[in-house]
Amino acid sequence: MKWKARIIVRLKEGLNDPEGRVIGKALKNLGYKIDELKVPKYFEVVFESDEPEKEVEEMCKRLLANPVIHTYEYEIESLGE
Amino acid sequence: MPKFAVIVFPGTNCDFETVSAIKKAGGKAERVWYKQSLKDFDGVVLPGGFSYADYLRAGAISARAEIMEEVKALAGEGKPVLGICNGFQVLTESGLLSGALRPNKIPRFLCRWVYLKVSDTQTAFTQFYEEGEVIRMPIAHAEGNYYADDLSKVKIAFQYSDEKGSIVEEANPNGSLLNIAGISNEKGNVLGMMPHPERASDKWLGSEDGLKVFKSMVEYAKR
């Protein structure tokens, strides 16, 4: 079976996000009332597997996220045979 | 004479300087492409640069290369493994050292000279320094902001300090926890540091304070 995973990797709560801070500041300069802006990473992965959940979990743990500083979430869509 | 492998990944750019610093310190050194083997080497240096263009996270892709399994085996045997700048990032990403190197607190590339306090002389790379000695070296990085939620497995080797060796906030260039510039594993045979000792290995470079990192390593590898 083929699958498409949409994975979001975020910085753990409380860790400061310098890129987000700078982008937030730029939006403020454009006149918006920004309280907080964060820049998570978003991945789209098309892959073949018999155990999609297990493999996406592994992909996150082994490479896409760094467990020291990140949390992650994902959804998996079936693309059929 | 101990022989060191200086591993070259696509995008590594401090390999030649590192080889010559090791030679100056009395060791043998060779550049080793990451697809080659580490057989017959007494130690490994992961030099600075921008391996894989820092894609995903600095050091993340190199840390998963096959050669890193050999580096882990070597480290397990107690041989010295040094990571400089991008090499430090590879060591944390591979799990050889704990913690992570995050983007600098002020998100830009920093290239400047800093003072460091030698906080631990009981490692393979610091044995020739005096405890508390203040040394001068350049940094050149965008992701050097050290973070760990657990420091129990970490020995702090170098800390950003002022000229007198005080660990003060103003001397912290990148937001690192406890001004950390370099750490080692518990055994002291694996060390990662953001500053570039190879760029401070001769007087005409502005400082030779970094040479003792390599001299210590060469001496350690003789045992």
mmCIF file of C-alpha atoms in Angstrom:
data_model
loop_
_atom_site.group_PDB
_atom_site.id
_atom_site.type_symbol
_atom_site.label_atom_id
_atom_site.label_comp_id
_atom_site.label_asym_id
_atom_site.label_seq_id
_atom_site.Cartn_x
_atom_site.Cartn_y
_atom_site.Cartn_z
ATOM 1 C CA MET A 1 0.000 0.000 0.000
ATOM 2 C CA LYS A 2 1.033 3.580 -0.651
ATOM 3 C CA TRP A 3 0.583 6.266 1.927
ATOM 4 C CA LYS A 4 1.040 9.967 2.402
ATOM 5 C CA ALA A 5 2.120 11.206 5.804
ATOM 6 C CA ARG A 6 1.841 14.840 6.817
ATOM 7 C CA ILE A 7 4.246 15.418 9.687
ATOM 8 C CA ILE A 8 4.658 18.511 11.831
ATOM 9 C CA VAL A 9 7.742 18.876 14.016
ATOM 10 C CA ARG A 10 7.541 21.557 16.693
ATOM 11 C CA LEU A 11 9.939 22.944 19.247
ATOM 12 C CA LYS A 12 9.086 21.839 22.776
ATOM 13 C CA GLU A 13 7.073 24.295 24.814
ATOM 14 C CA GLY A 14 9.250 26.876 26.512
ATOM 15 C CA LEU A 15 12.175 26.679 24.064
ATOM 16 C CA ASN A 16 12.707 29.937 22.317
ATOM 17 C CA ASP A 17 12.343 30.052 18.544
ATOM 18 C CA PRO A 18 14.641 32.769 17.194
ATOM 19 C CA GLU A 19 13.331 32.539 13.634
ATOM 20 C CA GLY A 20 9.741 32.789 14.880
ATOM 21 C CA ARG A 21 10.643 35.751 17.055
ATOM 22 C CA VAL A 22 12.153 37.651 14.120
ATOM 23 C CA ILE A 23 9.232 36.886 11.780
ATOM 24 C CA GLY A 24 6.774 37.841 14.536
ATOM 25 C CA LYS A 25 8.576 41.137 14.970
ATOM 26 C CA ALA A 26 8.389 41.831 11.234
ATOM 27 C CA LEU A 27 4.627 41.215 11.303
ATOM 28 C CA LYS A 28 4.366 43.570 14.262
ATOM 29 C CA ASN A 29 6.174 46.187 12.203
ATOM 30 C CA LEU A 30 3.467 45.738 9.572
ATOM 31 C CA GLY A 31 0.937 46.736 12.203
ATOM 32 C CA TYR A 32 -0.402 43.392 13.478
ATOM 33 C CA LYS A 33 -0.867 42.693 17.166
ATOM 34 C CA ILE A 34 1.281 39.587 17.357
ATOM 35 C CA ASP A 35 1.586 37.806 20.708
ATOM 36 C CA GLU A 36 3.592 34.849 19.521
ATOM 37 C CA LEU A 37 4.816 33.321 16.287
ATOM 38 C CA LYS A 38 6.397 29.896 15.953
ATOM 39 C CA VAL A 39 7.951 28.187 12.955
ATOM 40 C CA PRO A 40 7.324 24.438 13.051
ATOM 41 C CA LYS A 41 8.666 22.206 10.273
ATOM 42 C CA TYR A 42 6.219 20.492 7.969
ATOM 43 C CA PHE A 43 7.018 17.354 5.959
ATOM 44 C CA GLU A 44 5.007 15.470 3.354
ATOM 45 C CA VAL A 45 6.198 11.923 2.847
ATOM 46 C CA VAL A 46 4.855 9.544 0.200
ATOM 47 C CA PHE A 47 5.937 5.994 0.933
ATOM 48 C CA GLU A 48 5.108 2.342 0.615
ATOM 49 C CA SER A 49 4.635 0.194 3.703
ATOM 50 C CA ASP A 50 2.643 -2.545 5.388
ATOM 51 C CA GLU A 51 2.995 -0.814 8.764
ATOM 52 C CA PRO A 52 2.622 2.902 8.025
ATOM 53 C CA GLU A 53 1.990 4.042 11.615
ATOM 54 C CA LYS A 54 5.015 2.219 12.951
ATOM 55 C CA GLU A 55 7.275 3.492 10.172
ATOM 56 C CA VAL A 56 6.208 7.129 10.401
ATOM 57 C CA GLU A 57 6.774 6.981 14.145
ATOM 58 C CA GLU A 58 10.273 5.647 13.442
ATOM 59 C CA MET A 59 10.976 8.296 10.787
ATOM 60 C CA CYS A 60 10.180 10.988 13.332
ATOM 61 C CA LYS A 61 12.235 9.410 16.095
ATOM 62 C CA ARG A 62 15.254 8.496 13.979
ATOM 63 C CA LEU A 63 15.644 11.606 11.853
ATOM 64 C CA LEU A 64 12.896 14.167 11.340
ATOM 65 C CA ALA A 65 12.636 15.265 14.971
ATOM 66 C CA ASN A 66 15.339 15.633 17.589
ATOM 67 C CA PRO A 67 13.797 14.241 20.794
ATOM 68 C CA VAL A 68 15.921 16.613 22.902
ATOM 69 C CA ILE A 69 14.125 19.694 21.588
ATOM 70 C CA HIS A 70 11.133 18.591 19.488
ATOM 71 C CA THR A 71 7.663 17.104 19.677
ATOM 72 C CA TYR A 72 5.876 15.828 16.566
ATOM 73 C CA GLU A 73 2.474 14.903 15.264
ATOM 74 C CA TYR A 74 1.276 13.396 12.000
ATOM 75 C CA GLU A 75 -1.617 12.104 10.000
ATOM 76 C CA ILE A 76 -1.451 9.358 7.429
ATOM 77 C CA GLU A 77 -3.610 9.106 4.333
ATOM 78 C CA SER A 78 -3.991 6.015 2.185
ATOM 79 C CA LEU A 79 -3.150 6.495 -1.490
ATOM 80 C CA GLY A 80 -4.296 2.966 -2.411
ATOM 81 C CA GLU A 81 -2.280 0.288 -4.198
ATOM 82 C CA MET B 1 53.002 8.038 15.979
ATOM 83 C CA PRO B 2 49.194 7.921 16.300
ATOM 84 C CA LYS B 3 47.219 8.347 13.090
ATOM 85 C CA PHE B 4 43.983 10.327 12.917
ATOM 86 C CA ALA B 5 41.182 10.305 10.390
ATOM 87 C CA VAL B 6 39.711 13.703 9.543
ATOM 88 C CA ILE B 7 36.331 12.785 8.104
ATOM 89 C CA VAL B 8 35.104 14.704 5.063
ATOM 90 C CA PHE B 9 31.379 14.849 4.289
ATOM 91 C CA PRO B 10 29.926 16.717 1.322
ATOM 92 C CA GLY B 11 30.121 20.339 2.511
ATOM 93 C CA THR B 12 32.904 19.912 5.082
ATOM 94 C CA ASN B 13 35.373 22.789 4.704
ATOM 95 C CA CYS B 14 37.835 22.807 7.615
ATOM 96 C CA ASP B 15 39.500 19.474 6.821
ATOM 97 C CA PHE B 16 42.851 20.753 5.472
ATOM 98 C CA GLU B 17 43.464 23.133 8.400
ATOM 99 C CA THR B 18 42.557 20.393 10.850
ATOM 100 C CA VAL B 19 44.988 17.941 9.236
ATOM 101 C CA SER B 20 47.800 20.473 9.440
ATOM 102 C CA ALA B 21 47.026 21.324 13.085
ATOM 103 C CA ILE B 22 47.205 17.621 14.015
ATOM 104 C CA LYS B 23 50.530 17.292 12.167
ATOM 105 C CA LYS B 24 51.880 20.348 13.953
ATOM 106 C CA ALA B 25 50.837 18.741 17.243
ATOM 107 C CA GLY B 26 52.957 15.693 16.432
ATOM 108 C CA GLY B 27 50.380 13.281 15.021
ATOM 109 C CA LYS B 28 49.702 11.757 11.631
ATOM 110 C CA ALA B 29 46.497 12.775 9.903
ATOM 111 C CA GLU B 30 44.634 11.977 6.720
ATOM 112 C CA ARG B 31 41.481 13.321 5.136
ATOM 113 C CA VAL B 32 39.009 10.444 4.880
ATOM 114 C CA TRP B 33 35.981 10.665 2.563
ATOM 115 C CA TYR B 34 32.856 9.538 4.441
ATOM 116 C CA LYS B 35 32.436 6.493 2.200
ATOM 117 C CA GLN B 36 35.876 5.148 3.122
ATOM 118 C CA SER B 37 36.730 2.991 6.117
ATOM 119 C CA LEU B 38 38.229 3.967 9.470
ATOM 120 C CA LYS B 39 40.371 0.864 9.797
ATOM 121 C CA ASP B 40 43.873 1.427 11.192
ATOM 122 C CA PHE B 41 43.155 4.827 12.737
ATOM 123 C CA ASP B 42 43.870 5.696 16.368
ATOM 124 C CA GLY B 43 41.350 8.501 16.548
ATOM 125 C CA VAL B 44 38.862 10.561 14.579
ATOM 126 C CA VAL B 45 38.236 14.254 14.083
ATOM 127 C CA LEU B 46 34.962 15.508 12.631
ATOM 128 C CA PRO B 47 35.930 18.952 11.303
ATOM 129 C CA GLY B 48 33.877 22.078 10.714
ATOM 130 C CA GLY B 49 31.908 23.094 7.670
ATOM 131 C CA PHE B 50 28.365 22.860 6.410
ATOM 132 C CA SER B 51 27.839 19.185 5.702
ATOM 133 C CA TYR B 52 24.763 18.636 3.543
ATOM 134 C CA ALA B 53 24.240 22.410 3.603
ATOM 135 C CA ASP B 54 22.875 22.130 7.165
ATOM 136 C CA TYR B 55 19.678 20.645 5.703
ATOM 137 C CA LEU B 56 17.052 19.596 8.285
ATOM 138 C CA ARG B 57 19.286 20.510 11.255
ATOM 139 C CA ALA B 58 23.033 21.179 11.224
ATOM 140 C CA GLY B 59 24.808 17.807 11.334
ATOM 141 C CA ALA B 60 21.585 15.771 11.132
ATOM 142 C CA ILE B 61 22.213 14.079 7.792
ATOM 143 C CA SER B 62 25.924 13.329 8.366
ATOM 144 C CA ALA B 63 25.091 11.866 11.776
ATOM 145 C CA ARG B 64 23.112 9.109 10.025
ATOM 146 C CA ALA B 65 25.869 8.207 7.541
ATOM 147 C CA GLU B 66 27.224 4.663 7.689
ATOM 148 C CA ILE B 67 30.704 5.785 8.733
ATOM 149 C CA MET B 68 29.226 7.014 12.027
ATOM 150 C CA GLU B 69 28.725 3.390 13.087
ATOM 151 C CA GLU B 70 32.509 2.984 12.816
ATOM 152 C CA VAL B 71 33.029 6.220 14.740
ATOM 153 C CA LYS B 72 30.750 4.893 17.507
ATOM 154 C CA ALA B 73 32.686 1.626 17.634
ATOM 155 C CA LEU B 74 35.975 3.520 17.874
ATOM 156 C CA ALA B 75 34.618 5.750 20.637
ATOM 157 C CA GLY B 76 33.435 2.620 22.444
ATOM 158 C CA GLU B 77 36.999 1.288 22.370
ATOM 159 C CA GLY B 78 38.096 4.447 24.190
ATOM 160 C CA LYS B 79 39.841 6.055 21.203
ATOM 161 C CA PRO B 80 39.673 9.850 20.969
ATOM 162 C CA VAL B 81 36.853 11.381 18.903
ATOM 163 C CA LEU B 82 36.819 15.155 18.487
ATOM 164 C CA GLY B 83 34.040 17.165 16.846
ATOM 165 C CA ILE B 84 34.704 20.796 15.937
ATOM 166 C CA CYS B 85 31.812 23.127 15.088
ATOM 167 C CA ASN B 86 29.805 21.155 12.496
ATOM 168 C CA GLY B 87 31.560 18.081 13.908
ATOM 169 C CA PHE B 88 30.128 18.884 17.365
ATOM 170 C CA GLN B 89 26.685 19.133 15.772
ATOM 171 C CA VAL B 90 27.229 15.711 14.170
ATOM 172 C CA LEU B 91 28.238 14.251 17.556
ATOM 173 C CA THR B 92 25.077 15.469 19.327
ATOM 174 C CA GLU B 93 22.853 14.455 16.415
ATOM 175 C CA SER B 94 24.359 10.962 16.404
ATOM 176 C CA GLY B 95 23.858 10.541 20.135
ATOM 177 C CA LEU B 96 27.593 10.249 20.876
ATOM 178 C CA LEU B 97 27.198 13.365 23.005
ATOM 179 C CA SER B 98 23.963 14.364 24.679
ATOM 180 C CA GLY B 99 22.064 17.594 24.152
ATOM 181 C CA ALA B 100 21.436 19.601 21.001
ATOM 182 C CA LEU B 101 22.872 22.635 19.217
ATOM 183 C CA ARG B 102 20.098 25.060 18.383
ATOM 184 C CA PRO B 103 20.123 28.187 16.236
ATOM 185 C CA ASN B 104 21.919 31.096 17.929
ATOM 186 C CA LYS B 105 19.788 33.166 20.274
ATOM 187 C CA ILE B 106 20.115 36.075 17.879
ATOM 188 C CA PRO B 107 19.540 34.152 14.667
ATOM 189 C CA ARG B 108 22.540 34.977 12.561
ATOM 190 C CA PHE B 109 25.934 33.594 11.652
ATOM 191 C CA LEU B 110 28.600 34.595 14.178
ATOM 192 C CA CYS B 111 32.234 34.858 13.154
ATOM 193 C CA ARG B 112 34.447 36.347 15.835
ATOM 194 C CA TRP B 113 37.127 35.719 18.424
ATOM 195 C CA VAL B 114 36.015 34.624 21.885
ATOM 196 C CA TYR B 115 37.588 33.863 25.236
ATOM 197 C CA LEU B 116 37.083 30.428 26.733
ATOM 198 C CA LYS B 117 37.635 29.081 30.188
ATOM 199 C CA VAL B 118 38.990 25.553 30.354
ATOM 200 C CA SER B 119 36.627 23.978 32.861
ATOM 201 C CA ASP B 120 37.799 20.384 32.744
ATOM 202 C CA THR B 121 41.347 19.171 32.176
ATOM 203 C CA GLN B 122 40.459 15.493 32.655
ATOM 204 C CA THR B 123 39.648 14.797 29.005
ATOM 205 C CA ALA B 124 41.655 13.446 26.093
ATOM 206 C CA PHE B 125 41.685 16.922 24.538
ATOM 207 C CA THR B 126 42.352 19.225 27.479
ATOM 208 C CA GLN B 127 44.991 17.441 29.535
ATOM 209 C CA PHE B 128 47.710 19.937 28.577
ATOM 210 C CA TYR B 129 45.699 22.945 29.762
ATOM 211 C CA GLU B 130 45.616 24.278 33.298
ATOM 212 C CA GLU B 131 42.325 24.104 35.168
ATOM 213 C CA GLY B 132 40.632 27.498 34.722
ATOM 214 C CA GLU B 133 43.051 28.652 32.016
ATOM 215 C CA VAL B 134 41.628 31.369 29.746
ATOM 216 C CA ILE B 135 42.257 30.836 26.031
ATOM 217 C CA ARG B 136 41.352 32.649 22.818
ATOM 218 C CA MET B 137 39.848 31.074 19.690
ATOM 219 C CA PRO B 138 37.480 31.998 16.861
ATOM 220 C CA ILE B 139 33.891 30.828 16.535
ATOM 221 C CA ALA B 140 32.050 30.664 13.207
ATOM 222 C CA HIS B 141 28.556 29.244 13.426
ATOM 223 C CA ALA B 142 24.818 29.857 13.176
ATOM 224 C CA GLU B 143 23.731 26.890 15.296
ATOM 225 C CA GLY B 144 25.861 26.777 18.421
ATOM 226 C CA ASN B 145 23.303 27.396 21.125
ATOM 227 C CA TYR B 146 23.800 24.362 23.359
ATOM 228 C CA TYR B 147 20.745 22.954 25.065
ATOM 229 C CA ALA B 148 20.121 19.861 27.171
ATOM 230 C CA ASP B 149 17.326 19.017 29.567
ATOM 231 C CA ASP B 150 19.640 16.720 31.501
ATOM 232 C CA LEU B 151 23.271 17.622 32.151
ATOM 233 C CA SER B 152 24.022 14.546 34.257
ATOM 234 C CA LYS B 153 25.824 12.741 31.413
ATOM 235 C CA VAL B 154 27.727 15.795 30.278
ATOM 236 C CA LYS B 155 31.112 17.082 31.384
ATOM 237 C CA ILE B 156 31.632 20.739 30.560
ATOM 238 C CA ALA B 157 35.049 21.220 28.972
ATOM 239 C CA PHE B 158 34.985 24.827 27.693
ATOM 240 C CA GLN B 159 32.808 27.794 28.628
ATOM 241 C CA TYR B 160 32.537 31.231 27.002
ATOM 242 C CA SER B 161 34.049 33.691 29.435
ATOM 243 C CA ASP B 162 35.430 37.184 29.638
ATOM 244 C CA GLU B 163 39.138 37.914 29.422
ATOM 245 C CA LYS B 164 39.576 37.108 33.107
ATOM 246 C CA GLY B 165 37.745 33.794 32.980
ATOM 247 C CA SER B 166 34.443 34.911 34.521
ATOM 248 C CA ILE B 167 31.437 33.087 33.110
ATOM 249 C CA VAL B 168 29.185 36.074 32.486
ATOM 250 C CA GLU B 169 26.136 36.552 30.279
ATOM 251 C CA GLU B 170 27.863 39.263 28.197
ATOM 252 C CA ALA B 171 30.500 36.725 27.160
ATOM 253 C CA ASN B 172 27.872 34.277 25.876
ATOM 254 C CA PRO B 173 27.729 34.761 22.099
ATOM 255 C CA ASN B 174 24.889 32.421 21.202
ATOM 256 C CA GLY B 175 22.637 31.772 24.186
ATOM 257 C CA SER B 176 24.222 28.445 25.193
ATOM 258 C CA LEU B 177 23.142 26.921 28.472
ATOM 259 C CA LEU B 178 25.734 27.793 31.185
ATOM 260 C CA ASN B 179 27.891 29.467 28.485
ATOM 261 C CA ILE B 180 28.793 26.002 27.219
ATOM 262 C CA ALA B 181 31.267 26.036 24.320
ATOM 263 C CA GLY B 182 32.410 22.412 24.526
ATOM 264 C CA ILE B 183 31.468 19.215 26.334
ATOM 265 C CA SER B 184 32.752 15.679 26.633
ATOM 266 C CA ASN B 185 31.241 12.314 27.469
ATOM 267 C CA GLU B 186 31.774 10.855 30.945
ATOM 268 C CA LYS B 187 34.883 8.982 29.876
ATOM 269 C CA GLY B 188 36.412 12.129 28.352
ATOM 270 C CA ASN B 189 37.379 10.456 25.048
ATOM 271 C CA VAL B 190 34.589 12.073 22.991
ATOM 272 C CA LEU B 191 34.548 15.860 22.926
ATOM 273 C CA GLY B 192 32.605 18.409 20.905
ATOM 274 C CA MET B 193 33.322 22.127 20.750
ATOM 275 C CA MET B 194 31.927 25.038 18.727
ATOM 276 C CA PRO B 195 35.132 27.166 18.677
ATOM 277 C CA HIS B 196 37.804 26.297 16.104
ATOM 278 C CA PRO B 197 41.093 25.234 17.743
ATOM 279 C CA GLU B 198 42.638 24.592 14.300
ATOM 280 C CA ARG B 199 42.152 28.272 13.478
ATOM 281 C CA ALA B 200 44.129 29.151 16.599
ATOM 282 C CA SER B 201 47.035 26.789 16.099
ATOM 283 C CA ASP B 202 49.797 29.185 15.079
ATOM 284 C CA LYS B 203 50.897 32.653 16.140
ATOM 285 C CA TRP B 204 50.403 34.127 12.678
ATOM 286 C CA LEU B 205 46.745 33.087 12.858
ATOM 287 C CA GLY B 206 46.333 35.364 15.869
ATOM 288 C CA SER B 207 46.590 32.706 18.581
ATOM 289 C CA GLU B 208 48.061 29.296 19.168
ATOM 290 C CA ASP B 209 45.873 28.548 22.163
ATOM 291 C CA GLY B 210 44.063 25.797 20.253
ATOM 292 C CA LEU B 211 47.142 23.713 19.564
ATOM 293 C CA LYS B 212 47.003 22.062 22.981
ATOM 294 C CA VAL B 213 43.671 20.460 22.042
ATOM 295 C CA PHE B 214 45.527 18.511 19.352
ATOM 296 C CA LYS B 215 48.644 17.939 21.439
ATOM 297 C CA SER B 216 46.504 16.510 24.237
ATOM 298 C CA MET B 217 44.693 14.281 21.749
ATOM 299 C CA VAL B 218 47.911 12.997 20.175
ATOM 300 C CA GLU B 219 49.396 12.261 23.596
ATOM 301 C CA TYR B 220 46.219 10.491 24.725
ATOM 302 C CA ALA B 221 46.196 8.309 21.624
ATOM 303 C CA LYS B 222 49.721 7.058 22.401
ATOM 304 C CA ARG B 223 48.449 5.236 25.478
#
